[in-house]
Short mmCIF file of C-alpha atoms in Angstrom, two decimals:
data_model
loop_
_atom_site.label_atom_id
_atom_site.label_comp_id
_atom_site.label_asym_id
_atom_site.label_seq_id
_atom_site.Cartn_x
_atom_site.Cartn_y
_atom_site.Cartn_z
CA MET I 1 34.06 13.26 180.87
CA LYS I 2 32.05 16.47 180.07
CA LYS I 3 35.32 17.77 178.21
CA LEU I 4 34.70 14.41 176.22
CA THR I 5 31.65 15.19 175.69
CA ARG I 6 31.97 18.38 174.80
CA ALA I 7 34.89 17.25 171.90
CA LEU I 8 32.58 15.20 170.30
CA ALA I 9 29.59 17.66 170.28
CA LEU I 10 32.13 20.01 168.20
CA LEU I 11 33.33 17.03 166.12
CA VAL I 12 29.24 16.65 165.14
CA ILE I 13 29.33 19.95 164.93
CA VAL I 14 32.18 20.61 162.11
CA ALA I 15 31.33 16.90 160.47
CA SER I 16 27.39 17.92 160.00
CA SER I 17 28.51 21.22 158.58
CA GLY I 18 31.17 19.88 156.34
CA ALA I 19 28.57 17.77 155.07
CA ALA I 20 25.73 20.22 154.85
CA MET I 21 28.04 22.19 151.71
CA ALA I 22 26.73 21.18 149.01
CA ASP I 23 28.51 21.56 145.33
CA LEU I 24 26.96 23.88 143.05
CA PRO I 25 25.31 22.15 139.51
CA ARG I 26 27.18 20.77 136.67
CA VAL I 27 27.21 23.57 134.26
CA THR I 28 25.03 22.44 131.00
CA GLY I 29 24.09 23.19 128.04
CA LEU I 30 28.01 23.87 127.13
CA THR I 31 28.00 24.36 123.02
CA ILE I 32 30.43 26.28 120.82
CA GLU I 33 29.19 27.70 117.61
CA ASN I 34 31.98 29.42 115.66
CA ASP I 35 34.23 31.11 117.94
CA GLN I 36 31.43 31.45 120.55
CA LEU I 37 31.69 28.99 123.64
CA SER I 38 28.19 29.20 125.71
CA TRP I 39 26.59 27.43 128.68
CA ASP I 40 23.27 27.44 130.43
CA ALA I 41 23.13 29.97 133.71
CA GLN I 42 23.69 28.07 136.88
CA ALA I 43 21.03 28.78 140.00
CA GLY I 44 23.58 30.09 142.90
CA ALA I 45 26.83 30.48 140.39
CA THR I 46 28.08 33.86 140.32
CA GLY I 47 31.13 33.36 138.08
CA TYR I 48 32.34 30.65 135.44
CA ASN I 49 36.01 29.06 135.49
CA ILE I 50 37.19 28.32 131.81
CA GLN I 51 39.56 25.22 131.69
CA LEU I 52 41.43 25.07 128.21
CA ASN I 53 43.05 21.68 127.74
CA TYR I 54 41.77 20.76 131.91
CA ASN I 55 43.78 23.82 132.79
CA TYR I 56 43.03 27.16 134.47
CA TYR I 57 42.48 29.61 131.55
CA ASP I 58 40.12 32.42 131.90
CA THR I 59 36.94 33.49 134.41
CA VAL I 60 33.82 34.88 133.58
CA HIS I 61 31.37 36.81 135.90
CA GLY I 62 27.73 37.63 135.21
CA ASP I 63 27.86 36.07 131.85
CA THR I 64 26.94 32.95 130.09
CA GLN I 65 29.45 33.24 126.85
CA TYR I 66 33.14 33.85 125.97
CA THR I 67 34.91 34.26 122.78
CA VAL I 68 37.75 31.58 122.34
CA THR I 69 40.37 31.92 119.91
CA GLU I 70 42.87 29.16 121.27
CA PRO I 71 42.47 25.85 119.94
CA GLY I 72 41.58 22.66 122.21
CA LYS I 73 39.14 21.19 124.90
CA TYR I 74 36.83 23.53 127.04
CA HIS I 75 35.19 23.22 129.68
CA VAL I 76 33.28 25.46 132.12
CA ILE I 77 32.63 25.21 136.16
CA SER I 78 30.67 27.19 138.21
CA PHE I 79 31.24 29.30 141.37
CA ASN I 80 30.25 31.10 143.70
CA ASP I 81 31.12 33.95 146.50
CA ARG I 82 31.24 31.36 149.33
CA GLY I 83 33.86 29.29 147.76
CA GLU I 84 31.52 26.53 146.13
CA PHE I 85 32.64 25.04 143.05
CA GLY I 86 30.22 23.34 140.44
CA VAL I 87 30.64 19.32 139.98
CA THR I 88 32.10 18.16 136.73
CA ARG I 89 31.07 14.80 136.95
CA ASN I 90 28.03 12.49 138.14
CA PRO I 91 28.95 9.91 140.74
CA ASP I 92 28.99 7.27 138.08
CA GLU I 93 30.84 8.64 135.66
CA ILE I 94 33.74 8.55 138.12
CA GLY I 95 37.33 7.73 135.65
CA GLN I 96 35.59 9.37 132.57
CA PRO I 97 36.58 12.51 131.39
CA TYR I 98 35.31 15.93 131.87
CA ILE I 99 32.29 17.30 129.80
CA HIS I 100 33.64 19.74 127.02
CA VAL I 101 33.65 20.86 123.73
CA GLU I 102 36.05 21.28 121.25
CA TYR I 103 37.49 24.13 119.30
CA ALA I 104 39.64 23.89 116.17
CA GLY I 105 40.79 27.22 115.80
CA SER I 106 40.35 29.88 113.19
CA ASP I 107 42.25 30.57 110.04
CA SER I 108 41.00 34.10 109.57
CA ASP I 109 40.90 35.56 113.26
CA ASP I 110 42.69 38.81 112.26
CA SER I 111 42.79 39.82 116.36
CA ILE I 112 46.69 37.60 116.39
CA SER I 113 49.35 38.43 114.72
CA LEU I 114 52.51 36.57 114.52
CA ASP I 115 56.73 37.89 114.15
CA GLY I 116 59.41 35.28 114.15
CA ARG I 117 61.56 37.51 112.26
CA TYR I 118 64.16 37.65 115.66
CA ASN I 119 65.39 34.79 117.43
CA VAL I 120 61.93 34.79 119.08
CA LEU I 121 57.98 34.22 118.38
CA ILE I 122 56.37 37.70 119.06
CA VAL I 123 52.17 37.02 119.22
CA THR I 124 50.63 39.90 119.37
CA LYS I 125 46.39 39.43 120.09
CA THR I 126 43.80 42.56 120.11
CA CYS I 127 40.91 42.57 121.81
CA THR I 128 38.01 44.93 121.03
CA ASN I 129 35.06 46.21 123.60
CA VAL I 130 37.10 44.89 126.83
CA GLY I 131 34.43 44.97 130.02
CA PRO I 132 35.75 45.67 133.40
CA GLY I 133 37.45 42.91 134.69
CA GLU I 134 38.05 41.06 131.44
CA THR I 135 41.06 39.96 130.56
CA CYS I 136 42.93 39.99 126.83
CA ILE I 137 45.13 37.06 126.18
CA ALA I 138 48.63 36.37 123.96
CA SER I 139 49.61 32.24 124.24
CA CYS I 140 52.48 30.99 122.73
CA PRO I 141 51.45 28.38 119.95
CA SER I 142 53.57 24.58 120.91
CA SER I 143 54.98 25.45 117.14
CA TYR I 144 54.76 27.38 114.78
CA ILE I 145 55.96 28.35 110.67
CA THR I 146 58.91 30.37 110.02
CA GLU I 147 59.05 33.17 107.45
CA HIS I 148 61.29 30.66 105.14
CA GLY I 149 58.51 27.63 105.13
CA GLY I 150 60.02 25.84 108.36
CA THR I 151 58.27 24.54 111.43
CA ARG I 152 59.22 25.85 115.19
CA SER I 153 58.77 24.50 118.31
CA VAL I 154 58.31 26.99 121.22
CA ASP I 155 60.82 26.18 124.12
CA TYR I 156 58.76 28.36 126.83
CA LEU I 157 57.23 31.76 127.41
CA SER I 158 59.72 35.03 128.33
CA GLY I 159 57.62 37.88 128.89
CA GLY I 160 55.16 40.18 127.33
CA ALA I 161 53.49 43.34 127.63
CA CYS I 162 49.86 45.13 127.26
CA SER I 163 48.08 48.08 126.04
CA THR I 164 45.45 49.73 125.99
CA SER I 165 43.83 52.71 123.80
CA ASP I 166 42.02 54.16 126.20
CA ILE I 167 43.64 55.72 129.72
CA VAL I 168 43.12 52.45 131.62
CA GLU I 169 45.91 50.42 132.99
CA ALA I 170 45.84 46.50 132.47
CA ASP I 171 47.04 44.46 135.41
CA ALA I 172 49.21 41.86 133.90
CA ALA I 173 49.93 38.01 135.07
CA VAL I 174 51.82 35.36 133.46
CA THR I 175 51.28 31.98 132.85
CA THR I 176 53.32 28.68 131.49
CA GLU I 177 51.98 29.82 128.07
CA THR I 178 50.56 32.60 128.30
CA TYR I 179 50.71 36.77 128.72
CA ARG I 180 47.05 38.10 130.30
CA CYS I 181 45.98 41.38 130.41
CA THR I 182 43.10 42.54 132.82
CA VAL I 183 41.45 46.15 132.66
CA PRO I 184 39.91 46.98 135.93
CA THR I 185 36.91 49.41 133.51
CA PHE I 186 36.26 49.76 130.23
CA SER I 187 38.76 50.05 127.38
CA GLY I 188 37.75 50.04 123.65
CA GLU I 189 40.57 47.99 122.80
CA VAL I 190 43.45 45.93 124.75
CA THR I 191 46.68 44.72 122.95
CA ALA I 192 48.30 41.84 124.80
CA GLN I 193 51.82 40.17 123.50
CA ALA I 194 53.52 37.35 124.02
CA ILE I 195 57.08 36.74 123.89
CA CYS I 196 57.95 32.83 123.12
CA VAL I 197 61.34 31.44 122.60
CA PRO I 198 62.05 28.35 120.73
CA TYR I 199 64.09 25.50 121.13
CA HIS I 200 67.46 26.02 119.84
#
């Protein structure tokens, strides 16, 4: 009987400790102006995960704004060092989409260049004044216009490269559509390249 009582007490403690863990507040004030995504600081948050088209895109620590370059739908989720995350919906919004803002892209973004002269598309993204822990991201578009005026669709990302203007080594990471270069210390310029293979 004592073993059963102890087991029940342990279950109550575990259940109550799980119930005590609260979500962080939902990110509010999400706006986009030109290429600047911004939001309100959330109490208890130590950073924010940025999602593009409902997939993880990048992380921001100690800031409430982010320069966007990729067109699509952005939303932001807060987190803290205890592994708690911000809620994305109110309880009465179940079944409704996340709160997001949309960026249509900019034709005047001279930080991105495309080279499709070969059997692949090379996307080069140049980022300036990149702080510690920040990332420069080169992304494969879903399609692009060739030098002959035709349109080709991108099949997959096959790799990429990172370079910096300073004596700083960038950590490289790859997703299905992006090649990401993260620097541990400040760098005046970081260049990320993505090699995108079109459908043949």
